[in-house]
Coordinates of C-alpha atoms in Angstrom, one line a residue:
M1 CA -15.8 -17.2 -41.3
E2 CA -15.6 -19.1 -38.0
K3 CA -18.0 -20.0 -35.6
K4 CA -18.6 -16.9 -33.3
H5 CA -18.0 -16.7 -29.2
D6 CA -22.3 -17.2 -28.6
F7 CA -23.2 -14.9 -25.4
T8 CA -26.7 -15.2 -26.5
Q9 CA -27.4 -19.0 -25.5
G10 CA -26.6 -21.1 -23.0
P11 CA -25.0 -20.8 -19.2
I12 CA -24.0 -17.6 -18.0
L13 CA -22.2 -17.7 -15.3
P14 CA -19.8 -20.5 -16.6
A15 CA -19.5 -18.5 -19.7
L16 CA -18.6 -15.3 -18.3
L17 CA -15.8 -16.9 -16.0
K18 CA -14.6 -17.9 -19.3
F19 CA -14.6 -15.4 -20.7
A20 CA -13.1 -12.7 -17.8
I21 CA -10.5 -14.6 -17.0
P22 CA -8.3 -14.1 -20.3
V23 CA -9.6 -10.4 -19.7
L24 CA -7.8 -10.3 -16.3
L25 CA -5.1 -12.2 -17.1
A26 CA -4.3 -10.0 -19.9
L27 CA -4.9 -7.1 -17.8
L28 CA -2.4 -8.4 -15.3
L29 CA 0.2 -8.8 -17.7
Q30 CA -0.3 -4.8 -18.7
T31 CA -0.2 -3.9 -15.5
M32 CA 3.1 -5.2 -15.0
Y33 CA 4.4 -3.0 -17.8
G34 CA 4.7 0.2 -15.5
A35 CA 5.0 -1.8 -12.3
V36 CA 8.1 -3.8 -13.9
D37 CA 9.5 0.0 -15.1
L38 CA 9.2 1.0 -11.1
Q39 CA 10.4 -2.1 -9.8
V40 CA 13.4 -2.3 -11.9
V41 CA 14.4 1.6 -11.5
G42 CA 13.3 1.3 -7.3
M43 CA 15.9 -1.2 -7.6
F44 CA 18.8 0.5 -9.4
G45 CA 18.0 4.0 -9.2
T46 CA 17.0 6.6 -7.1
A47 CA 13.6 8.1 -5.7
A48 CA 14.2 10.8 -8.1
D49 CA 14.1 7.8 -10.4
I50 CA 11.0 6.5 -8.9
S51 CA 8.9 9.3 -8.9
A52 CA 10.0 10.5 -12.5
V53 CA 9.0 6.8 -14.3
S54 CA 5.6 6.7 -11.4
T55 CA 4.9 10.2 -13.0
G56 CA 5.2 9.6 -16.2
S57 CA 3.9 6.4 -16.8
Q58 CA 0.3 7.4 -15.0
L59 CA 0.3 10.2 -17.6
M60 CA 0.9 7.6 -20.5
Q61 CA -1.4 5.5 -18.7
T62 CA -3.7 8.4 -19.0
V63 CA -3.2 8.3 -22.7
T64 CA -4.4 4.7 -22.9
I65 CA -7.6 4.8 -20.9
V66 CA -9.2 7.4 -23.7
V67 CA -7.8 5.4 -26.4
T68 CA -9.1 2.4 -24.5
G69 CA -12.2 4.5 -23.9
L70 CA -12.5 5.2 -27.5
S71 CA -12.4 1.7 -28.9
M72 CA -14.9 0.6 -26.3
G73 CA -17.4 2.2 -29.7
V74 CA -15.8 -0.7 -31.9
T75 CA -16.4 -3.2 -29.4
V76 CA -20.3 -2.1 -28.5
L77 CA -21.2 -1.9 -32.4
L78 CA -19.5 -5.2 -33.4
G79 CA -20.7 -7.0 -30.3
Q80 CA -24.1 -6.1 -31.6
R81 CA -23.9 -6.5 -35.2
I82 CA -22.5 -10.1 -33.9
G83 CA -25.7 -10.2 -32.1
E84 CA -28.0 -9.2 -34.8
G85 CA -26.2 -11.8 -37.3
R86 CA -25.0 -9.0 -39.9
P87 CA -21.4 -10.1 -40.2
E88 CA -21.3 -7.5 -43.3
E89 CA -22.2 -4.8 -40.9
A90 CA -19.2 -5.7 -38.2
G91 CA -16.4 -6.0 -40.8
K92 CA -17.7 -2.2 -41.7
A93 CA -17.1 -1.1 -38.2
V94 CA -13.5 -2.6 -38.3
G95 CA -12.5 -1.6 -41.0
G96 CA -14.2 2.5 -40.0
G97 CA -12.4 1.7 -36.6
I98 CA -8.9 0.7 -38.3
C99 CA -9.2 4.7 -40.2
L100 CA -10.2 6.7 -37.3
F101 CA -7.3 5.0 -35.1
S102 CA -5.1 5.9 -37.8
V103 CA -5.7 9.0 -37.5
V104 CA -5.8 8.9 -33.4
A105 CA -2.8 7.7 -33.2
L106 CA -0.4 10.7 -35.4
L107 CA -2.6 13.3 -33.5
M108 CA -1.3 11.5 -30.1
T109 CA 1.9 11.5 -31.5
A110 CA 2.5 14.6 -32.2
I111 CA 0.8 16.1 -29.0
L112 CA 2.3 14.1 -26.7
L113 CA 6.4 15.0 -28.2
A114 CA 5.5 18.5 -28.3
T115 CA 3.5 19.1 -25.1
A116 CA 6.0 16.9 -22.4
P117 CA 7.8 19.6 -20.8
Q118 CA 4.3 21.1 -19.9
L119 CA 2.9 17.7 -19.1
A120 CA 5.5 17.9 -16.3
V121 CA 5.1 21.5 -15.1
L122 CA 1.1 20.4 -14.7
M123 CA 2.1 17.1 -12.7
H124 CA 4.2 19.4 -9.9
A125 CA 7.0 16.9 -11.3
P126 CA 9.4 17.3 -8.2
T127 CA 12.7 19.3 -9.0
D128 CA 15.1 16.3 -9.3
A129 CA 12.4 14.3 -11.3
F130 CA 11.8 16.9 -13.7
S131 CA 14.1 16.2 -16.1
G132 CA 13.7 12.2 -16.2
T133 CA 10.0 12.9 -16.1
V134 CA 9.9 14.5 -19.4
T135 CA 12.5 12.2 -21.2
Y136 CA 10.0 9.0 -20.3
L137 CA 7.2 10.9 -21.8
R138 CA 9.2 11.8 -24.9
I139 CA 10.3 8.1 -25.4
C140 CA 7.1 6.3 -24.5
S141 CA 4.8 9.2 -26.9
S142 CA 7.2 7.7 -30.2
G143 CA 5.2 4.3 -29.5
A144 CA 2.0 6.0 -29.4
L145 CA 1.0 3.8 -32.4
F146 CA 1.6 1.0 -30.8
I147 CA -0.6 2.0 -28.1
V148 CA -3.4 2.9 -30.3
A149 CA -2.8 -0.3 -32.5
Y150 CA -2.6 -3.0 -29.4
N151 CA -6.0 -1.3 -27.8
L152 CA -7.9 -1.1 -31.5
L153 CA -6.8 -5.1 -31.5
G154 CA -8.2 -5.9 -28.5
S155 CA -11.8 -3.9 -28.9
I156 CA -11.9 -6.1 -32.1
F157 CA -11.6 -9.3 -30.4
R158 CA -13.2 -8.3 -26.7
G159 CA -16.3 -7.7 -29.3
L160 CA -16.7 -10.8 -31.1
G161 CA -16.5 -12.8 -27.6
D162 CA -12.6 -13.7 -28.1
S163 CA -10.9 -12.5 -24.6
R164 CA -7.6 -15.0 -25.7
M165 CA -6.3 -13.2 -28.3
P166 CA -5.7 -9.9 -26.1
L167 CA -4.1 -11.6 -23.6
I168 CA -1.8 -13.9 -26.1
T169 CA -0.1 -9.7 -27.3
V170 CA -0.5 -8.6 -24.3
T171 CA 1.8 -11.5 -23.0
I172 CA 4.0 -11.4 -25.8
A173 CA 4.3 -7.3 -24.7
C174 CA 4.8 -8.4 -21.4
V175 CA 8.3 -11.3 -22.0
C176 CA 10.0 -8.6 -24.0
N177 CA 9.3 -5.5 -21.6
I178 CA 10.9 -7.4 -18.4
A179 CA 13.5 -8.3 -20.8
G180 CA 14.4 -4.6 -22.0
D181 CA 14.4 -3.5 -18.7
L182 CA 16.8 -6.0 -17.1
L183 CA 19.3 -5.7 -20.0
L184 CA 18.2 -1.3 -20.6
V185 CA 18.1 -0.5 -17.0
G186 CA 19.8 -3.4 -14.4
G187 CA 22.5 -4.0 -17.5
F188 CA 23.3 -0.9 -19.1
G189 CA 22.5 1.2 -16.3
L190 CA 20.0 3.5 -18.9
G191 CA 17.9 4.3 -15.7
V192 CA 14.6 6.1 -16.5
A193 CA 15.4 6.2 -20.3
G194 CA 16.2 2.3 -20.6
A195 CA 13.0 1.8 -19.1
A196 CA 10.3 3.7 -21.6
I197 CA 12.5 2.4 -24.6
A198 CA 11.9 -1.4 -22.9
T199 CA 8.5 -0.1 -22.9
V200 CA 8.0 1.2 -26.8
L201 CA 9.9 -1.8 -28.3
A202 CA 8.1 -4.4 -26.3
Q203 CA 4.2 -3.1 -27.9
A204 CA 6.3 -2.7 -31.0
V205 CA 7.0 -6.3 -31.1
S206 CA 3.7 -7.0 -29.7
V207 CA 1.8 -5.5 -32.4
V208 CA 3.5 -6.8 -35.0
L209 CA 3.5 -10.6 -33.8
S210 CA -0.2 -10.2 -32.9
L211 CA -0.7 -9.1 -36.8
L212 CA 1.1 -12.4 -38.3
I213 CA -1.1 -14.7 -36.1
I214 CA -4.2 -12.8 -36.8
R215 CA -3.3 -13.0 -40.5
R216 CA -3.3 -17.5 -40.1
R217 CA -7.3 -17.3 -38.4
S218 CA -10.0 -16.9 -40.1
L219 CA -12.5 -14.4 -38.3
P220 CA -16.4 -14.4 -37.6
F221 CA -17.0 -11.5 -39.7
I222 CA -16.7 -10.6 -43.4
M223 CA -14.5 -7.8 -44.1
K224 CA -13.5 -6.4 -47.6
R225 CA -10.6 -4.0 -48.5
E226 CA -13.4 -1.7 -49.3
D227 CA -14.3 -2.0 -45.6
I228 CA -11.7 -0.1 -44.6
Q229 CA -12.7 3.6 -45.7
F230 CA -13.9 6.6 -43.9
D231 CA -17.1 5.9 -43.9
K232 CA -19.1 8.4 -41.4
T233 CA -22.0 6.9 -40.4
V234 CA -19.5 4.1 -39.5
I235 CA -16.9 6.5 -38.0
G236 CA -19.9 8.7 -36.3
R237 CA -21.5 6.1 -34.9
I238 CA -18.4 4.4 -33.0
V239 CA -17.2 8.0 -32.3
K240 CA -20.8 8.2 -30.4
L241 CA -20.6 5.2 -28.7
G242 CA -16.8 5.4 -27.5
S243 CA -16.2 9.1 -27.0
P244 CA -18.6 9.7 -23.8
V245 CA -16.3 6.3 -22.4
A246 CA -13.1 8.0 -23.2
L247 CA -13.8 11.3 -22.3
Q248 CA -15.4 9.9 -18.8
D249 CA -12.3 7.9 -18.4
L250 CA -10.1 11.1 -19.2
L251 CA -11.6 13.1 -16.8
V252 CA -11.3 9.8 -14.2
N253 CA -8.5 9.7 -14.7
I254 CA -7.4 13.7 -14.5
S255 CA -8.6 13.3 -11.2
F256 CA -6.1 10.7 -10.0
L257 CA -3.5 12.7 -11.7
V258 CA -4.2 16.0 -9.7
I259 CA -3.7 13.6 -7.0
I260 CA -0.3 12.4 -7.5
A261 CA 0.6 16.0 -8.4
I262 CA -1.1 17.1 -4.7
A263 CA 1.3 14.5 -3.4
N264 CA 3.8 15.7 -5.8
H265 CA 3.7 19.0 -3.9
M266 CA 4.3 16.8 -0.3
G267 CA 7.8 16.4 -1.8
T268 CA 9.9 13.2 -3.2
I269 CA 8.8 10.7 -0.4
P270 CA 5.1 10.8 -0.3
S271 CA 5.0 11.1 -4.8
A272 CA 7.4 8.2 -5.0
G273 CA 4.9 6.5 -2.2
V274 CA 1.6 7.5 -4.0
G275 CA 3.3 6.1 -7.3
V276 CA 4.4 2.8 -6.3
A277 CA 0.9 2.6 -4.1
E278 CA -1.4 3.3 -7.8
K279 CA 0.9 1.0 -9.5
L280 CA -0.4 -1.5 -7.0
C281 CA -3.8 -0.1 -7.2
G282 CA -3.7 -0.9 -10.8
F283 CA -3.6 -4.9 -9.9
V284 CA -5.7 -4.4 -6.8
M285 CA -8.6 -2.9 -9.5
M286 CA -7.7 -5.6 -12.2
V287 CA -10.8 -8.2 -11.1
P288 CA -13.6 -5.2 -11.2
S289 CA -12.0 -4.0 -14.5
A290 CA -12.0 -7.4 -16.1
Y291 CA -15.6 -8.5 -15.4
G292 CA -16.1 -4.5 -16.8
Q293 CA -14.7 -5.0 -20.1
S294 CA -16.5 -8.7 -20.1
M295 CA -19.8 -7.4 -19.6
T296 CA -19.7 -4.4 -21.8
A297 CA -19.0 -7.5 -24.7
F298 CA -21.3 -10.1 -23.1
V299 CA -24.4 -7.5 -22.4
A300 CA -23.7 -5.9 -26.4
Q301 CA -24.3 -9.1 -27.5
N302 CA -27.7 -9.9 -25.8
V303 CA -28.8 -6.5 -26.4
G304 CA -28.4 -7.3 -30.0
A305 CA -30.4 -10.5 -30.0
S306 CA -33.0 -8.8 -27.8
R307 CA -32.2 -10.4 -24.7
E308 CA -32.8 -8.0 -21.8
D309 CA -33.2 -10.9 -19.4
R310 CA -29.9 -12.3 -20.5
A311 CA -28.0 -8.9 -20.3
R312 CA -29.7 -8.4 -16.1
R313 CA -28.7 -12.2 -15.0
V314 CA -24.9 -11.6 -16.0
L315 CA -25.3 -8.0 -14.1
L316 CA -26.4 -9.7 -11.0
Y317 CA -23.8 -12.9 -11.4
G318 CA -20.9 -10.1 -12.3
V319 CA -21.1 -8.2 -9.1
L320 CA -21.3 -11.2 -6.8
S321 CA -18.8 -12.9 -8.4
S322 CA -16.2 -10.3 -8.3
L323 CA -17.3 -8.6 -4.5
A324 CA -16.0 -12.2 -3.9
A325 CA -12.4 -11.6 -4.7
G326 CA -12.7 -8.2 -3.7
L327 CA -13.1 -8.9 -0.2
V328 CA -9.8 -10.8 -0.9
M329 CA -8.1 -7.4 -2.2
C330 CA -9.6 -5.0 0.7
W331 CA -7.8 -7.5 3.8
G332 CA -4.8 -7.3 1.1
T333 CA -4.2 -3.7 0.7
F334 CA -5.7 -2.8 4.5
F335 CA -3.6 -5.3 6.7
H336 CA -0.7 -5.8 4.5
G337 CA 0.2 -2.7 2.1
D338 CA 3.7 -2.4 3.7
V339 CA 4.5 -6.4 2.0
L340 CA 3.0 -5.3 -1.0
T341 CA 4.3 -1.9 -1.5
G342 CA 8.2 -3.4 -0.4
I343 CA 7.7 -5.5 -3.7
F344 CA 8.1 -2.5 -5.7
A345 CA 10.3 0.0 -3.3
K346 CA 13.3 -0.6 -0.9
D347 CA 13.2 2.7 0.7
T348 CA 11.6 1.9 4.0
E349 CA 10.1 5.7 3.9
V350 CA 8.6 5.5 0.1
I351 CA 7.2 2.1 1.5
A352 CA 5.4 3.6 4.9
A353 CA 4.1 6.5 3.0
A354 CA 2.4 3.9 0.3
A355 CA 1.0 1.5 2.6
E356 CA -0.8 4.5 4.3
Y357 CA -2.4 5.4 1.1
L358 CA -3.3 2.3 0.1
K359 CA -5.6 2.0 3.5
A360 CA -8.3 3.8 2.0
Y361 CA -7.7 2.0 -1.2
A362 CA -9.3 -1.4 0.1
I363 CA -12.2 0.5 0.6
D364 CA -12.7 0.9 -2.3
C365 CA -11.6 -3.0 -3.4
L366 CA -15.3 -3.6 -1.9
L367 CA -17.4 -0.4 -3.7
T368 CA -15.9 -1.1 -7.5
S369 CA -17.0 -4.5 -7.5
F370 CA -20.5 -2.7 -8.1
L371 CA -19.2 -0.5 -9.8
F372 CA -17.5 -1.5 -13.0
C373 CA -20.3 -4.0 -13.5
F374 CA -22.6 -1.6 -13.5
I375 CA -20.7 0.8 -16.2
G376 CA -20.1 -2.5 -18.0
Y377 CA -23.9 -3.2 -17.7
F378 CA -24.5 0.4 -19.9
N379 CA -21.9 0.3 -22.3
G380 CA -23.1 -2.8 -23.5
H381 CA -26.4 -1.3 -24.1
G382 CA -24.8 1.8 -25.7
R383 CA -25.3 4.4 -23.0
T384 CA -22.3 5.7 -22.6
L385 CA -23.7 9.4 -22.6
F386 CA -24.8 8.1 -18.6
V387 CA -21.2 6.2 -18.0
M388 CA -20.1 9.4 -18.9
A389 CA -21.7 11.3 -16.8
Q390 CA -21.9 9.3 -13.8
G391 CA -17.9 9.6 -14.3
M392 CA -17.9 13.4 -14.5
I393 CA -20.0 14.0 -11.4
G394 CA -17.7 11.0 -9.2
A395 CA -14.5 12.7 -10.3
L396 CA -15.1 16.3 -10.5
G397 CA -18.2 16.5 -8.1
V398 CA -16.5 14.7 -5.7
R399 CA -13.1 13.1 -5.7
L400 CA -11.5 16.0 -6.6
P401 CA -12.9 18.6 -4.1
M402 CA -12.7 15.4 -1.2
A403 CA -8.7 15.2 -2.0
F404 CA -8.3 19.1 -2.2
L405 CA -10.2 19.7 1.4
M406 CA -8.1 16.5 2.8
S407 CA -4.8 17.8 1.6
R408 CA -5.9 20.8 3.8
A409 CA -7.3 19.8 6.5
F410 CA -5.2 17.3 7.2
P411 CA -1.7 18.1 5.1
E412 CA 0.6 15.3 6.1
S413 CA -2.1 12.2 6.1
L414 CA -1.9 9.9 2.4
F415 CA -4.8 7.9 3.7
H416 CA -6.7 11.1 4.6
L417 CA -5.9 11.9 0.9
G418 CA -6.7 8.6 -0.4
L419 CA -10.4 8.7 1.0
S420 CA -11.5 10.6 -1.8
T421 CA -11.8 7.7 -3.6
P422 CA -14.2 5.5 -2.4
A423 CA -16.3 8.4 -1.7
S424 CA -16.5 9.8 -5.3
T425 CA -17.3 5.9 -6.0
A426 CA -20.2 5.3 -3.5
V427 CA -21.5 8.2 -5.1
Q428 CA -21.3 6.8 -8.8
I429 CA -23.2 3.2 -7.2
T430 CA -26.1 5.5 -6.0
L431 CA -26.7 6.6 -9.4
C432 CA -26.1 3.5 -11.5
I433 CA -28.6 1.4 -9.4
F434 CA -31.2 4.6 -9.9
V435 CA -30.5 4.6 -13.3
F436 CA -31.0 1.1 -13.6
L437 CA -34.2 0.8 -11.6
R438 CA -35.9 3.1 -13.5
S439 CA -34.6 1.7 -16.7
K440 CA -35.9 -1.3 -15.3
H441 CA -39.3 0.1 -14.5
R442 CA -40.0 1.9 -18.0
Q443 CA -39.4 -1.4 -19.6
A444 CA -42.1 -3.0 -17.2
E445 CA -44.9 -0.9 -17.9
S446 CA -43.8 -1.1 -21.7
A447 CA -44.1 -4.4 -21.5
A448 CA -47.4 -4.1 -19.7
T449 CA -49.2 -2.2 -22.2

């Protein structure tokens, strides 16, 4: 065992930033997976190829988001056990997580391989991009095992307060993916298939090398061979904590897939434009996402140590520092969206369409600074059912209805279509503030009695 990363004492902001920056860098590199695919295909392919990669990668991102959400159960449970000073129980949490996610990986592979054409139909992939979308999905789904393994490793180390190891794993993957794209797409002209093969190979290399690195490290928990078993209590707790987050993330991402489907229905250029814009949005949302993940680990340890005062203060520090970055992102996406989209596409019509869509996202850059920190705060408390509820209300109650109405009222405007996202975020923030203040009031009443 080695000394754990202790978030339960000492200055809050330096510790939060020290943890969040590697998370941010890891998200940056992880986002580059699909972005590099899109950029290289955009350089050597057609608008149909761009549409196929953007649609296919969005679907695979949905799968990744579900796995990441479910693995949040491991992060929270492990973080709380570490905060409580119970290393043996932490080892059981990791062992149960390994068993659970092995089953998840097998199910994902079988389902995705069998349903790739149906998923492309559901996404209304344009006719000239349909076969490419199916090809991308089938090749990437063959690497589902590595997607699951990577996210499980990340969840374990975030729960321990270690954000550097996930950064190492994704750096390895990103370097391999860039090299593979340039070789297979640019060098051998394999197009969409080459981009997908490069992604799978990169993930495989990353997981294998990461495991070799981990074998040489000591860990701040006790884990025995017999801990790797289907312990109903441990797995049940992981599922209880992680499944609401996974379901919430799935529904939220489905709502974005529906928006892409609406854009696909508008034609190849709007489809490619929204696809490029969504890739950029992945970069734009990295800062609040990094704070959300960091908040979960930080709060989980303090909840385990009964330090609610520190949990609330880290929420405040997280919102303020994330908002500062959000202002910069808002300015860039609103006023210079065309320059940013030009990185990923050479077609002037695609660039114009993506820039129009990004103007609406500029508003969300400010709002997500609040929302993601609140979500991390509630996840760290294990209140994942509320996280699921607010996400479902935002996605199903606001984002989808508004996107549908905007597409009918303004059938040629991607800006109005994009406004459905900040509208839903505003509603979700309102719900989070209400629940936060209510919980704070109840805790004050309990302390008084």
